[in-house]
């Protein structure tokens, strides 16, 4: 096997043929290296007394304002040998080193260390494990990197640029970023608990011990009412070290001030006041952490590539929490909510586990219909990057501002992720959707639904997605059995200026629900005119931020009201209402 694998699909323009510039990067190690190197180049900024610019490793992003990046796989590189980045290495936004104008730059590299996972089905995969940071290559503990270096770069230069990654990102365990330490030191420890739970299902799948984290907010009076049992509400979100739903739970008022942080903290204190005063219903509110080798979140479903996270959370973790903290433990007394990734998770959880939950409030959910996979129609488009007419073509937009201004197109976004990791290992958005929704590919990694360099769409993979994870398609297909189980349970909100065009899929979803019969769906929808990601609905007289920061106060009473109206005969509807 070669010592290292350069990213494929070299573009042989004339400028590349004559380009000389190359980087030779060394990483001190006593064992062969496995992982992915990311080199970041930024325009040099003169230092001033003002706020310093972030390091280059924090400036690579999916929008047109991104720094320049180059990525290369490293597969068993012998110690003492260099990793080479040259004109054949794939770059983003510029395609390669030859396209980089001569000038003064700041350069930094990070090596994302991979570990080999021996899966239960016999696959042996090299993947980036989460190290407690929530799957971020540029701050993952154990990853080597170098301090930023100011350099003059010229693509025509034949003198190699040599870098040594002589620094290592420090561990999180035992620090103030460790959830266990956060919980131990929290002033809210009376109400706020943290558990780290080993999942047998996930451990078997991955061939190593896999843990789920869960923040648990207990109702006021929990200790004083030992005979009470409580409904459970699951908040769905990306990885965060601390608890947030989406506001924090703060037992003291913030210092005076009007900045966004203080505003958020003020609402966090108001949430605490409402929680302990009896203003809010007494429920157990949990937030699950489920970062994995592909992303900071699992999408809470069973997946051929990411593993049985749906089963692990719903069949293992939640019953465990309900047993310890006196949950009622029945489907009529559970509900879920979340936005964006959490919005898709919440809706998928309600649909795929219809008897386990009694209500979902989902905002700005990730694509719930793959006719609107952001701005791509996976079923009818032949290419995910461009649409072609008889003579012209137009790029497919991916991200926008609320006024409609495009800030990223699909093609460059896929290239951005390819620079961060091949075989779907970018740990970014397109990569995790592919990992969750796809079958296993011929190389053992997630099957490609979209070629990341050409945009070609694999319709066989799309068919698998349709049958397993297109939530709208699943409801239409199975409405006869699912419809009666979902009455009164589905509530969606999205801004019609959603940054990622997620409103398009929600409209398709509503169209299908409006057409249902026996029963006719009573799902509710709220659209925010001109509102971006992540609009949560709410009274129009308040700002989007105000409605987001009071989301729990809006949905928790609605959830428990529905529970009480639909509770089966003999259900415990009193012990928790003190």
Coordinates of C-alpha atoms in Angstrom, one line a residue:
X1 CA 0.0 0.0 0.0
X2 CA 1.2 3.5 -0.8
X3 CA 2.4 5.6 2.1
X4 CA -0.1 8.2 1.4
X5 CA -3.0 8.8 -1.0
X6 CA -3.4 12.1 -2.7
X7 CA -6.9 13.4 -3.2
X8 CA -8.2 12.3 -6.6
X9 CA -9.4 14.1 -9.7
X10 CA -6.4 16.3 -10.6
X11 CA -7.3 19.1 -13.0
X12 CA -4.6 19.4 -15.6
X13 CA -4.8 23.0 -16.8
X14 CA -1.7 24.5 -18.5
X15 CA -0.9 26.5 -15.3
X16 CA -0.6 23.2 -13.3
X17 CA 2.0 21.7 -15.7
X18 CA 4.4 24.5 -14.9
X19 CA 3.6 25.0 -11.3
X20 CA 6.4 24.2 -8.9
X21 CA 5.2 25.2 -5.5
X22 CA 4.9 22.3 -3.0
X23 CA 4.6 21.9 0.8
X24 CA 6.5 19.2 2.7
X25 CA 4.8 18.6 6.0
X26 CA 6.3 16.5 8.8
X27 CA 4.6 15.2 11.9
X28 CA 6.7 13.8 14.8
X29 CA 5.5 10.3 15.4
X30 CA 6.8 6.9 16.5
X31 CA 4.2 4.9 14.5
X32 CA 2.8 5.1 11.0
X33 CA 0.3 7.9 10.4
X34 CA -3.3 7.4 9.5
X35 CA -5.6 10.4 9.0
X36 CA -6.2 13.4 6.9
X37 CA -4.1 16.6 6.6
X38 CA -5.8 20.0 6.1
X39 CA -3.6 22.9 5.1
X40 CA -5.2 26.3 5.4
X41 CA -3.9 29.5 3.7
X42 CA -5.3 33.0 4.6
X43 CA -4.4 36.5 3.4
X44 CA -1.9 38.0 5.8
X45 CA -3.4 40.5 8.1
X46 CA -1.2 43.2 9.7
X47 CA -1.2 42.9 13.4
X48 CA -2.8 45.7 15.3
X49 CA -4.0 46.6 18.8
X50 CA -7.5 45.5 17.9
X51 CA -9.0 42.1 18.0
X52 CA -6.6 39.6 16.5
X53 CA -7.7 37.5 13.5
X54 CA -8.6 33.9 14.2
X55 CA -6.0 31.3 13.4
X56 CA -6.2 30.0 9.8
X57 CA -7.6 26.6 11.0
X58 CA -10.8 28.4 12.1
X59 CA -11.3 30.3 8.8
X60 CA -12.1 27.5 6.5
X61 CA -15.9 27.5 5.8
X62 CA -18.5 26.7 3.1
X63 CA -19.3 30.3 2.1
X64 CA -17.5 32.5 -0.5
X65 CA -15.7 34.2 2.3
X66 CA -13.7 31.1 3.2
X67 CA -10.0 30.9 3.5
X68 CA -8.1 28.6 1.1
X69 CA -7.8 24.9 2.0
X70 CA -6.0 21.8 0.7
X71 CA -6.6 18.3 1.9
X72 CA -4.8 15.0 1.6
X73 CA -5.4 11.5 2.9
X74 CA -2.6 9.8 4.8
X75 CA -2.7 6.0 4.9
X76 CA 0.1 4.4 6.9
X77 CA 2.8 7.0 6.2
X78 CA 6.1 5.8 7.6
X79 CA 7.7 7.8 10.4
X80 CA 10.1 10.5 9.2
X81 CA 8.5 10.9 5.8
X82 CA 6.8 14.0 4.6
X83 CA 3.2 14.6 3.6
X84 CA 3.2 16.4 0.2
X85 CA 0.8 19.0 -1.0
X86 CA 1.4 20.2 -4.5
X87 CA -0.4 21.2 -7.7
X88 CA -2.1 17.8 -7.8
X89 CA -3.8 18.2 -4.4
X90 CA -7.4 19.2 -4.4
X91 CA -8.1 22.6 -3.0
X92 CA -11.1 24.8 -2.1
X93 CA -12.2 27.5 -3.0
X94 CA -9.3 27.6 -5.6
X95 CA -8.9 24.2 -7.2
X96 CA -5.1 23.8 -6.6
X97 CA -1.9 25.5 -5.6
X98 CA -1.3 26.6 -9.2
X99 CA -4.4 28.9 -8.9
X100 CA -3.0 30.7 -5.8
X101 CA -1.8 34.2 -6.7
X102 CA 1.7 35.1 -5.6
X103 CA 1.5 37.1 -2.4
X104 CA 1.9 37.2 1.4
X105 CA -0.1 34.7 3.3
X106 CA -0.5 33.0 6.7
X107 CA -0.3 29.2 6.7
X108 CA -1.4 26.6 9.2
X109 CA -1.9 22.8 9.0
X110 CA -3.8 20.4 11.1
X111 CA -3.6 16.6 11.0
X112 CA -6.9 14.9 11.8
X113 CA -5.9 11.6 13.3
X114 CA -7.9 8.5 12.3
X115 CA -8.4 5.3 14.2
X116 CA -9.3 1.9 12.9
X117 CA -12.7 0.7 13.8
X118 CA -13.4 -3.0 13.6
X119 CA -17.2 -3.2 13.0
X120 CA -19.3 -6.1 13.9
X121 CA -20.1 -6.8 10.2
X122 CA -16.5 -7.3 9.4
X123 CA -15.6 -3.9 8.0
X124 CA -12.4 -2.3 9.1
X125 CA -12.6 1.4 8.6
X126 CA -10.3 4.3 9.3
X127 CA -12.3 7.1 10.8
X128 CA -11.9 10.2 13.0
X129 CA -13.2 9.4 16.5
X130 CA -14.9 12.1 18.5
X131 CA -12.7 13.1 21.4
X132 CA -15.2 15.1 23.4
X133 CA -15.1 18.2 21.2
X134 CA -18.2 17.4 19.1
X135 CA -16.3 16.3 15.9
X136 CA -14.4 19.4 14.9
X137 CA -11.1 18.6 13.2
X138 CA -9.6 22.0 14.0
X139 CA -9.9 21.6 17.7
X140 CA -10.0 17.8 18.2
X141 CA -7.8 16.7 21.2
X142 CA -4.8 14.8 20.0
X143 CA -4.6 16.3 16.5
X144 CA -1.1 17.7 15.6
X145 CA -0.9 21.2 14.2
X146 CA 1.5 24.1 13.8
X147 CA 1.5 27.7 14.9
X148 CA 0.5 30.0 12.1
X149 CA 3.4 31.0 9.8
X150 CA 3.6 34.1 7.7
X151 CA 5.0 33.3 4.3
X152 CA 5.4 34.7 0.8
X153 CA 4.0 32.1 -1.6
X154 CA 4.6 32.0 -5.4
X155 CA 3.2 29.1 -7.5
X156 CA 6.2 29.3 -9.7
X157 CA 8.7 28.8 -6.9
X158 CA 10.7 25.6 -6.9
X159 CA 11.7 25.9 -3.3
X160 CA 9.6 23.6 -1.1
X161 CA 7.8 25.0 1.9
X162 CA 8.6 22.9 4.9
X163 CA 6.3 22.8 8.0
X164 CA 6.5 20.7 11.1
X165 CA 3.3 20.1 13.1
X166 CA 5.0 20.3 16.5
X167 CA 1.9 21.2 18.6
X168 CA -0.9 18.9 19.8
X169 CA -4.4 20.0 20.7
X170 CA -4.9 19.3 24.4
X171 CA -7.5 16.9 25.9
X172 CA -10.9 18.0 27.1
X173 CA -11.5 15.4 29.7
X174 CA -11.2 16.9 33.2
X175 CA -11.4 20.5 32.0
X176 CA -14.1 23.0 32.1
X177 CA -15.3 21.8 28.7
X178 CA -16.0 18.3 30.0
X179 CA -19.7 17.8 30.7
X180 CA -18.9 15.7 33.7
X181 CA -16.9 18.7 35.2
X182 CA -19.6 21.2 34.1
X183 CA -22.2 19.2 35.9
X184 CA -20.1 18.8 39.1
X185 CA -19.5 22.5 39.3
X186 CA -23.0 23.7 38.2
X187 CA -24.9 26.0 40.6
X188 CA -28.0 24.3 39.2
X189 CA -26.9 20.8 40.3
X190 CA -30.1 20.4 42.3
X191 CA -32.0 20.2 39.1
X192 CA -29.4 19.6 36.4
X193 CA -27.8 16.1 36.1
X194 CA -25.5 14.5 33.6
X195 CA -25.2 10.8 32.8
X196 CA -22.7 9.0 30.6
X197 CA -24.3 5.8 29.4
X198 CA -22.7 2.8 27.7
X199 CA -24.9 1.5 24.8
X200 CA -24.6 -2.2 24.3
X201 CA -26.2 -1.8 20.8
X202 CA -23.7 0.8 19.7
X203 CA -20.7 -0.9 21.3
X204 CA -21.5 -4.1 19.4
X205 CA -22.0 -2.3 16.1
X206 CA -18.7 -0.3 16.4
X207 CA -16.6 -3.0 18.0
X208 CA -15.6 -0.8 20.9
X209 CA -17.3 0.8 23.9
X210 CA -19.6 3.6 22.8
X211 CA -21.2 6.0 25.3
X212 CA -24.1 8.4 25.0
X213 CA -24.2 11.5 27.1
X214 CA -27.4 13.0 28.4
X215 CA -28.2 16.2 30.3
X216 CA -31.3 15.8 32.5
X217 CA -33.3 18.7 33.9
X218 CA -35.4 17.5 36.8
X219 CA -38.6 19.3 37.8
X220 CA -38.7 21.5 40.8
X221 CA -39.9 19.5 43.9
X222 CA -38.4 16.2 42.6
X223 CA -36.8 15.3 45.9
X224 CA -39.8 16.5 47.9
X225 CA -42.3 14.4 46.0
X226 CA -40.7 10.9 45.9
X227 CA -44.0 9.2 44.8
X228 CA -44.4 11.5 41.7
X229 CA -43.7 10.1 38.2
X230 CA -43.1 12.5 35.3
X231 CA -43.6 12.9 31.6
X232 CA -40.4 13.1 29.6
X233 CA -39.6 15.7 26.9
X234 CA -36.6 15.1 24.6
X235 CA -34.8 18.2 23.2
X236 CA -32.9 17.5 20.0
X237 CA -29.8 19.4 18.9
X238 CA -26.2 19.3 17.8
X239 CA -23.5 18.5 20.3
X240 CA -23.0 21.0 23.0
X241 CA -20.9 20.4 26.1
X242 CA -23.4 22.1 28.3
X243 CA -27.2 22.0 28.6
X244 CA -29.4 24.3 26.5
X245 CA -32.9 24.0 25.2
X246 CA -32.0 26.2 23.4
X247 CA -31.4 28.7 26.1
X248 CA -29.2 27.9 29.1
X249 CA -30.5 27.1 32.6
X250 CA -29.0 29.9 34.8
X251 CA -29.7 30.3 38.5
X252 CA -28.4 33.8 38.8
X253 CA -29.3 36.9 36.7
X254 CA -26.6 38.1 34.3
X255 CA -24.6 41.3 34.7
X256 CA -26.2 44.4 33.1
X257 CA -25.6 44.9 29.4
X258 CA -27.3 44.6 26.1
X259 CA -25.0 42.3 24.0
X260 CA -26.3 39.0 22.6
X261 CA -24.6 36.9 25.2
X262 CA -26.2 38.8 28.0
X263 CA -29.6 38.7 26.2
X264 CA -29.3 34.9 26.0
X265 CA -28.3 34.7 29.6
X266 CA -31.3 36.9 30.7
X267 CA -33.6 34.4 29.0
X268 CA -31.7 31.6 30.6
X269 CA -32.4 33.1 34.0
X270 CA -36.0 33.6 33.1
X271 CA -36.3 30.0 32.1
X272 CA -34.9 29.0 35.5
X273 CA -37.4 31.3 37.2
X274 CA -40.3 29.7 35.2
X275 CA -39.0 26.2 35.9
X276 CA -38.9 26.5 39.7
X277 CA -42.0 28.7 40.1
X278 CA -44.6 26.2 38.8
X279 CA -45.2 28.4 35.7
X280 CA -44.0 25.5 33.5
X281 CA -45.4 22.0 33.8
X282 CA -43.3 19.6 35.8
X283 CA -41.6 17.3 33.3
X284 CA -38.2 15.7 32.9
X285 CA -36.4 17.5 30.1
X286 CA -33.4 15.8 28.5
X287 CA -30.9 16.6 25.9
X288 CA -28.9 13.7 24.4
X289 CA -25.3 13.9 23.2
X290 CA -24.5 11.5 20.4
X291 CA -21.4 12.6 18.5
X292 CA -19.9 9.8 16.4
X293 CA -17.1 9.2 13.8
X294 CA -19.1 11.0 11.0
X295 CA -20.5 14.0 12.8
X296 CA -21.4 15.8 16.0
X297 CA -24.8 14.1 15.9
X298 CA -26.2 10.8 14.8
X299 CA -29.7 11.9 13.6
X300 CA -31.2 9.5 16.1
X301 CA -32.1 6.8 13.7
X302 CA -30.8 3.3 12.9
X303 CA -28.2 3.6 10.1
X304 CA -26.1 1.1 8.1
X305 CA -23.1 3.3 8.5
X306 CA -23.6 5.4 11.7
X307 CA -25.1 2.6 13.7
X308 CA -28.3 1.8 15.6
X309 CA -28.6 5.2 17.4
X310 CA -32.4 5.2 17.1
X311 CA -32.6 1.9 19.0
X312 CA -29.8 2.9 21.4
X313 CA -31.5 6.1 22.4
X314 CA -35.2 5.0 22.5
X315 CA -34.7 1.4 23.7
X316 CA -31.7 1.7 26.0
X317 CA -31.0 5.3 27.1
X318 CA -34.4 6.7 27.6
X319 CA -35.8 3.8 29.6
X320 CA -32.6 3.9 31.7
X321 CA -33.2 7.6 32.5
X322 CA -36.9 7.1 33.2
X323 CA -36.1 4.3 35.6
X324 CA -33.6 6.3 37.6
X325 CA -35.5 9.6 37.6
X326 CA -39.1 8.3 37.9
X327 CA -40.4 8.9 34.4
X328 CA -43.8 7.6 33.6
X329 CA -42.3 5.5 30.9
X330 CA -45.2 5.4 28.5
X331 CA -45.7 6.8 25.0
X332 CA -48.6 9.1 25.9
X333 CA -46.3 10.8 28.4
X334 CA -43.3 11.6 26.0
X335 CA -42.8 14.4 23.5
X336 CA -39.9 15.8 21.6
X337 CA -38.8 19.1 19.9
X338 CA -35.8 20.6 18.2
X339 CA -34.6 22.7 15.3
X340 CA -32.5 22.2 12.2
X341 CA -30.7 18.8 12.7
X342 CA -32.8 18.6 15.9
X343 CA -35.9 19.4 13.9
X344 CA -35.4 16.5 11.5
X345 CA -34.5 14.2 14.4
X346 CA -37.6 15.2 16.4
X347 CA -39.9 14.6 13.4
X348 CA -38.2 11.4 12.4
X349 CA -38.4 10.1 16.0
X350 CA -42.2 10.8 16.1
X351 CA -42.7 9.2 12.7
X352 CA -40.5 6.1 13.2
X353 CA -41.5 5.6 16.8
X354 CA -45.1 6.7 16.6
X355 CA -46.3 4.8 19.7
X356 CA -43.3 6.0 21.8
X357 CA -44.1 9.7 21.6
X358 CA -47.2 11.9 21.9
X359 CA -46.1 15.1 20.1
X360 CA -43.4 16.8 18.1
X361 CA -42.5 20.4 17.6
X362 CA -40.0 20.7 14.8
X363 CA -38.5 23.9 13.5
X364 CA -36.5 24.4 10.3
X365 CA -35.9 20.7 9.9
X366 CA -33.3 19.3 7.6
X367 CA -34.7 18.0 4.4
X368 CA -38.0 16.1 5.1
X369 CA -38.6 15.5 1.4
X370 CA -35.7 14.6 -1.0
X371 CA -37.3 16.5 -3.8
X372 CA -35.9 19.4 -1.9
X373 CA -32.6 18.2 -0.6
X374 CA -31.8 21.8 0.3
X375 CA -32.0 23.1 -3.3
X376 CA -31.3 19.8 -5.1
X377 CA -34.1 17.5 -6.4
X378 CA -32.5 14.1 -5.9
X379 CA -35.3 12.4 -7.8
X380 CA -35.4 14.6 -11.0
X381 CA -32.0 16.4 -11.2
X382 CA -29.3 14.5 -12.9
X383 CA -26.6 16.6 -11.4
X384 CA -26.4 18.2 -7.9
X385 CA -24.2 21.1 -8.9
X386 CA -25.8 22.6 -12.1
X387 CA -29.0 22.6 -14.0
X388 CA -28.7 22.7 -17.8
X389 CA -30.9 24.1 -20.5
X390 CA -30.5 23.7 -24.3
X391 CA -27.6 26.2 -24.3
X392 CA -27.1 27.5 -20.8
X393 CA -26.6 26.2 -17.3
X394 CA -27.0 27.6 -13.8
X395 CA -25.3 26.5 -10.6
X396 CA -27.5 25.1 -7.9
X397 CA -27.5 27.4 -4.9
X398 CA -26.9 26.0 -1.4
X399 CA -26.9 28.9 1.2
X400 CA -28.5 32.3 1.1
X401 CA -29.1 35.4 3.1
X402 CA -32.8 36.2 4.0
X403 CA -32.9 38.7 1.2
X404 CA -32.1 36.0 -1.3
X405 CA -28.4 36.8 -1.8
X406 CA -26.5 33.6 -2.5
X407 CA -23.5 33.0 -0.3
X408 CA -22.6 29.4 -1.3
X409 CA -23.4 27.0 -4.2
X410 CA -23.7 23.2 -3.9
X411 CA -20.6 22.3 -6.0
X412 CA -18.1 24.3 -3.9
X413 CA -19.7 23.1 -0.7
X414 CA -19.1 19.5 -1.7
X415 CA -15.6 20.4 -2.7
X416 CA -15.1 22.1 0.7
X417 CA -16.1 18.9 2.4
X418 CA -13.9 16.7 0.1
X419 CA -10.9 18.8 1.2
X420 CA -11.8 18.0 4.8
X421 CA -12.2 14.3 4.2
X422 CA -12.7 11.7 1.5
X423 CA -15.1 8.7 1.6
X424 CA -17.7 10.9 3.4
X425 CA -15.4 11.6 6.3
X426 CA -15.7 15.4 6.2
X427 CA -17.7 15.4 9.5
X428 CA -19.8 18.1 7.9
X429 CA -23.4 18.4 6.7
X430 CA -23.4 16.7 3.3
X431 CA -21.2 14.0 4.7
X432 CA -23.4 13.1 7.6
X433 CA -26.5 13.0 5.5
X434 CA -24.8 10.6 3.2
X435 CA -23.5 8.5 6.2
X436 CA -26.9 8.3 7.8
X437 CA -29.1 7.8 4.8
X438 CA -26.9 5.6 2.5
X439 CA -26.3 1.9 2.4
X440 CA -22.8 0.6 2.8
X441 CA -20.8 1.3 -0.3
X442 CA -18.5 -1.2 -2.1
X443 CA -15.4 0.2 -0.2
X444 CA -17.1 -0.2 3.1
X445 CA -17.8 3.5 3.6
X446 CA -21.1 5.2 2.9
X447 CA -22.3 4.8 -0.7
X448 CA -22.0 8.1 -2.5
X449 CA -25.3 9.7 -3.4
X450 CA -23.6 12.6 -5.0
X451 CA -20.1 12.5 -6.6
X452 CA -18.3 15.2 -4.6
X453 CA -16.2 16.4 -7.5
X454 CA -18.6 16.1 -10.5
X455 CA -22.1 16.3 -8.9
X456 CA -23.4 13.2 -10.6
X457 CA -26.3 11.7 -8.6
X458 CA -26.5 7.9 -8.1
X459 CA -30.2 7.1 -8.5
X460 CA -29.8 3.6 -7.0
X461 CA -28.6 5.2 -3.8
X462 CA -31.4 7.8 -4.0
X463 CA -33.9 4.9 -4.2
X464 CA -32.5 3.6 -0.9
X465 CA -32.8 7.0 0.7
X466 CA -36.4 7.3 -0.5
X467 CA -37.5 4.0 1.1
X468 CA -35.7 4.5 4.4
X469 CA -35.4 8.2 5.2
X470 CA -37.5 10.4 3.1
X471 CA -40.0 11.3 5.9
X472 CA -42.6 12.7 3.5
X473 CA -42.4 9.6 1.3
X474 CA -42.7 7.3 4.3
X475 CA -45.8 9.0 5.6
X476 CA -47.5 8.9 2.2
X477 CA -46.6 5.3 1.8
X478 CA -47.6 4.2 5.3
X479 CA -50.4 6.7 6.0
X480 CA -53.0 4.0 6.6
X481 CA -51.1 2.7 9.6
X482 CA -49.2 5.9 10.7
X483 CA -52.0 8.5 10.2
X484 CA -54.2 7.4 13.1
X485 CA -51.1 7.2 15.4
X486 CA -50.0 10.8 14.5
X487 CA -53.3 12.7 15.1
X488 CA -52.6 15.9 17.1
X489 CA -48.9 15.2 17.2
X490 CA -47.1 17.0 14.4
X491 CA -46.2 20.7 14.5
X492 CA -43.7 22.3 12.1
X493 CA -42.3 25.8 11.8
X494 CA -39.8 27.2 9.3
X495 CA -38.7 30.6 7.9
X496 CA -39.5 31.2 4.2
X497 CA -36.1 32.8 4.0
X498 CA -34.4 29.8 5.4
X499 CA -30.6 30.0 4.9
X500 CA -30.5 26.5 3.5
X501 CA -33.8 26.5 1.6
X502 CA -35.3 24.0 4.1
X503 CA -38.7 25.7 3.8
X504 CA -39.1 24.1 0.3
X505 CA -39.3 20.6 1.7
X506 CA -41.6 21.7 4.5
X507 CA -44.1 23.1 2.0
X508 CA -43.9 19.8 0.1
X509 CA -44.6 18.0 3.4
X510 CA -47.6 20.2 4.1
X511 CA -48.9 19.6 0.6
X512 CA -48.9 15.8 1.2
X513 CA -50.5 16.2 4.7
X514 CA -53.2 18.4 3.2
X515 CA -54.0 15.6 0.7
X516 CA -54.4 12.8 3.3
X517 CA -57.6 11.1 4.1
X518 CA -58.8 8.6 6.7
X519 CA -57.7 10.4 8.7
X520 CA -57.1 13.8 7.3
X521 CA -53.9 15.1 8.9
X522 CA -54.2 17.8 11.5
X523 CA -50.5 18.6 11.4
X524 CA -49.9 22.4 12.0
X525 CA -47.5 24.6 10.0
X526 CA -46.2 28.1 10.7
X527 CA -44.0 30.0 8.2
X528 CA -42.0 33.1 8.9
X529 CA -42.0 35.5 6.0
X530 CA -38.4 36.4 5.2
X531 CA -37.1 34.6 8.4
X532 CA -33.8 32.7 8.1
X533 CA -32.6 29.6 9.7
X534 CA -33.7 28.6 12.5
X535 CA -37.2 30.1 12.8
X536 CA -39.2 28.4 15.6
X537 CA -42.5 30.1 15.1
X538 CA -44.3 32.0 17.9
X539 CA -46.2 35.2 18.2
X540 CA -45.4 37.7 15.3
X541 CA -45.2 40.6 17.7
X542 CA -41.9 39.2 19.1
X543 CA -38.6 38.9 17.3
X544 CA -37.3 35.6 16.0
X545 CA -34.6 35.6 18.7
X546 CA -37.2 36.3 21.4
X547 CA -39.4 33.4 20.2
X548 CA -36.4 31.1 20.0
X549 CA -35.3 31.9 23.5
X550 CA -38.8 31.3 24.9
X551 CA -39.4 28.2 22.8
X552 CA -39.5 25.9 25.8
X553 CA -42.0 28.1 27.6
X554 CA -44.2 27.9 24.5
X555 CA -44.1 24.2 23.7
X556 CA -43.9 22.5 27.1
X557 CA -47.4 23.6 28.2
X558 CA -48.8 22.6 24.8
X559 CA -47.2 19.2 25.0
X560 CA -48.5 18.4 28.5
X561 CA -52.0 19.7 27.6
X562 CA -52.1 17.3 24.7
X563 CA -50.8 14.5 27.0
X564 CA -53.6 15.1 29.5
X565 CA -56.3 15.1 26.7
X566 CA -55.1 11.8 25.2
X567 CA -53.9 9.9 28.4
X568 CA -55.4 6.4 28.5
X569 CA -57.8 5.4 31.3
X570 CA -56.0 4.9 34.5
X571 CA -52.9 6.8 33.5
X572 CA -51.0 8.8 36.1
X573 CA -52.1 12.4 35.3
X574 CA -51.9 13.7 38.9
X575 CA -48.7 12.7 40.8
X576 CA -46.6 15.2 38.7
X577 CA -49.1 18.1 38.9
X578 CA -48.5 19.4 42.4

